[in-house]
Amino acid sequence: MKTKVFYREKMATEHKIICGDCVEELKKLQNESVNLIVTDPPFNIGKKYNSYADNKSKEEYLKWCESWLAECIRVLKNGGALYLFNYPENNAYLMSFLDKNLTFKRWMTWHYPVNTGMSPTNFTRSQHSILFYVKGEKPEVFNKDDI
């Protein structure tokens, strides 16, 4: 898959959005070269994507997540931040991997008031969780007022 850069802005720093296989694209980045990673991966719910099977076993899914999270950790600068969006039940499993490599700062809940579907056999989800981690003890930049 050819890498596509969708957005690039020249300022004091370079910002870009890269479209491609996350594991392959992350491997191209230098160690400790990224300040911020915000990731919203497939949630393993059977959604149809062009090139990704979103119906893995739990073990396969977690192993896949750990493979790209390991690359995220490698490229994250000391003081860099990682925000991981996912369903709470997925993030609960991924926390133990992240805890070994980064400093946990906060578990946030993104509640959405609109029910996304009705299940006859289970409660319907109305939230995502966002895990906030940093490499090192504290974030180099934390723009709380801008959020």
Short mmCIF file of C-alpha atoms in Angstrom, two decimals:
data_model
loop_
_atom_site.label_atom_id
_atom_site.label_comp_id
_atom_site.label_asym_id
_atom_site.label_seq_id
_atom_site.Cartn_x
_atom_site.Cartn_y
_atom_site.Cartn_z
CA MET A 1 0.00 0.00 0.00
CA LYS A 2 1.39 3.40 -0.98
CA THR A 3 1.66 5.95 1.82
CA LYS A 4 -0.59 8.99 1.40
CA VAL A 5 0.03 12.18 3.34
CA PHE A 6 -3.28 14.02 3.68
CA TYR A 7 -2.29 17.02 5.73
CA ARG A 8 0.98 18.79 6.27
CA GLU A 9 1.42 22.20 7.82
CA LYS A 10 4.72 23.98 8.24
CA MET A 11 5.01 25.66 11.59
CA ALA A 12 7.61 25.35 14.31
CA THR A 13 6.88 21.63 14.05
CA GLU A 14 5.69 19.38 11.26
CA HIS A 15 2.20 17.90 11.39
CA LYS A 16 0.99 15.17 9.08
CA ILE A 17 -1.66 12.52 8.76
CA ILE A 18 -0.36 9.30 7.22
CA CYS A 19 -2.73 6.80 5.65
CA GLY A 20 -1.47 3.23 5.47
CA ASP A 21 -1.09 0.05 7.49
CA CYS A 22 -0.26 1.37 10.96
CA VAL A 23 2.35 -1.27 11.78
CA GLU A 24 4.18 -0.79 8.48
CA GLU A 25 4.02 3.01 8.62
CA LEU A 26 5.15 3.16 12.25
CA LYS A 27 8.19 1.01 11.40
CA LYS A 28 9.34 3.78 9.04
CA LEU A 29 9.49 6.36 11.85
CA GLN A 30 12.60 7.00 13.92
CA ASN A 31 12.80 6.02 17.58
CA GLU A 32 11.48 8.69 19.95
CA SER A 33 10.43 11.04 17.14
CA VAL A 34 6.73 11.64 17.97
CA ASN A 35 5.22 13.90 20.64
CA LEU A 36 1.59 12.83 20.47
CA ILE A 37 -0.28 9.73 19.33
CA VAL A 38 -4.08 9.66 19.22
CA THR A 39 -5.34 6.29 18.05
CA ASP A 40 -8.82 4.97 17.41
CA PRO A 41 -8.27 1.43 16.09
CA PRO A 42 -10.89 -1.02 14.85
CA PHE A 43 -12.76 -2.42 17.87
CA ASN A 44 -12.99 -6.04 16.65
CA ILE A 45 -16.76 -5.93 16.20
CA GLY A 46 -17.00 -7.44 12.71
CA LYS A 47 -17.11 -4.12 10.82
CA LYS A 48 -16.22 -4.44 7.14
CA TYR A 49 -13.01 -2.65 6.13
CA ASN A 50 -11.26 -2.83 2.76
CA SER A 51 -8.09 -4.52 3.97
CA TYR A 52 -8.59 -5.47 7.61
CA ALA A 53 -10.49 -8.40 9.13
CA ASP A 54 -12.34 -6.95 12.12
CA ASN A 55 -13.50 -10.31 13.43
CA LYS A 56 -10.42 -11.80 15.08
CA SER A 57 -10.45 -13.99 18.16
CA LYS A 58 -9.88 -12.00 21.35
CA GLU A 59 -6.32 -13.36 21.59
CA GLU A 60 -5.52 -12.46 17.95
CA TYR A 61 -7.00 -8.99 18.37
CA LEU A 62 -5.03 -8.25 21.55
CA LYS A 63 -1.80 -9.55 19.97
CA TRP A 64 -2.40 -7.32 16.92
CA CYS A 65 -3.04 -4.31 19.20
CA GLU A 66 0.12 -5.02 21.16
CA SER A 67 2.13 -5.14 17.90
CA TRP A 68 1.19 -1.61 16.86
CA LEU A 69 1.18 -0.29 20.44
CA ALA A 70 4.80 -1.53 20.76
CA GLU A 71 5.65 0.55 17.70
CA CYS A 72 3.81 3.54 19.17
CA ILE A 73 5.86 3.21 22.35
CA ARG A 74 9.09 2.96 20.35
CA VAL A 75 8.44 6.16 18.35
CA LEU A 76 7.02 8.18 21.27
CA LYS A 77 9.43 10.76 22.70
CA ASN A 78 10.10 10.94 26.42
CA GLY A 79 7.30 13.15 27.70
CA GLY A 80 5.15 12.21 24.71
CA ALA A 81 1.49 11.31 25.17
CA LEU A 82 -0.61 8.41 23.91
CA TYR A 83 -4.41 8.51 23.81
CA LEU A 84 -6.08 5.18 23.02
CA PHE A 85 -9.78 5.19 22.11
CA ASN A 86 -11.54 1.82 22.28
CA TYR A 87 -14.38 -0.03 23.93
CA PRO A 88 -13.82 -0.32 27.68
CA GLU A 89 -13.63 -4.12 27.54
CA ASN A 90 -10.77 -3.93 25.01
CA ASN A 91 -8.89 -1.20 26.87
CA ALA A 92 -9.18 -3.18 30.11
CA TYR A 93 -7.08 -5.94 28.54
CA LEU A 94 -4.64 -3.53 26.84
CA MET A 95 -3.87 -1.64 30.06
CA SER A 96 -1.59 -4.37 31.41
CA PHE A 97 0.59 -4.15 28.28
CA LEU A 98 0.68 -0.36 28.38
CA ASP A 99 1.38 -0.28 32.13
CA LYS A 100 4.63 -2.21 31.54
CA ASN A 101 5.91 0.39 29.10
CA LEU A 102 4.33 3.78 29.85
CA THR A 103 3.00 5.82 32.77
CA PHE A 104 -0.75 5.66 33.22
CA LYS A 105 -2.34 9.09 33.72
CA ARG A 106 -6.11 8.72 33.30
CA TRP A 107 -9.00 6.54 32.12
CA MET A 108 -11.56 8.84 30.54
CA THR A 109 -15.08 8.02 29.43
CA TRP A 110 -16.62 9.42 26.29
CA HIS A 111 -20.33 9.04 26.88
CA TYR A 112 -22.68 9.45 23.95
CA PRO A 113 -26.38 9.81 24.79
CA VAL A 114 -27.66 8.16 21.62
CA ASN A 115 -27.99 4.40 21.82
CA THR A 116 -26.15 2.80 18.89
CA GLY A 117 -28.35 -0.26 18.63
CA MET A 118 -30.58 -2.60 20.50
CA SER A 119 -29.43 -6.04 21.55
CA PRO A 120 -32.02 -8.62 22.58
CA THR A 121 -29.43 -10.43 24.75
CA ASN A 122 -27.17 -7.75 26.22
CA PHE A 123 -27.01 -4.16 27.41
CA THR A 124 -26.20 -1.69 24.66
CA ARG A 125 -22.99 0.27 24.90
CA SER A 126 -23.20 4.06 25.26
CA GLN A 127 -19.54 4.92 25.83
CA HIS A 128 -15.98 4.58 24.65
CA SER A 129 -12.99 4.72 26.91
CA ILE A 130 -9.90 6.80 26.29
CA LEU A 131 -6.66 5.77 27.98
CA PHE A 132 -4.13 8.54 28.56
CA TYR A 133 -0.49 7.45 28.98
CA VAL A 134 2.84 9.23 28.81
CA LYS A 135 6.37 8.06 28.21
CA GLY A 136 8.22 9.04 31.36
CA GLU A 137 6.67 10.56 34.44
CA LYS A 138 4.82 13.55 33.02
CA PRO A 139 3.80 14.94 29.63
CA GLU A 140 6.14 17.44 28.03
CA VAL A 141 3.10 19.37 26.80
CA PHE A 142 -0.36 19.32 28.33
CA ASN A 143 -2.78 21.88 26.87
CA LYS A 144 -5.71 21.30 29.21
CA ASP A 145 -7.32 24.67 28.45
CA ASP A 146 -7.36 23.97 24.70
CA ILE A 147 -9.50 20.86 25.05
#
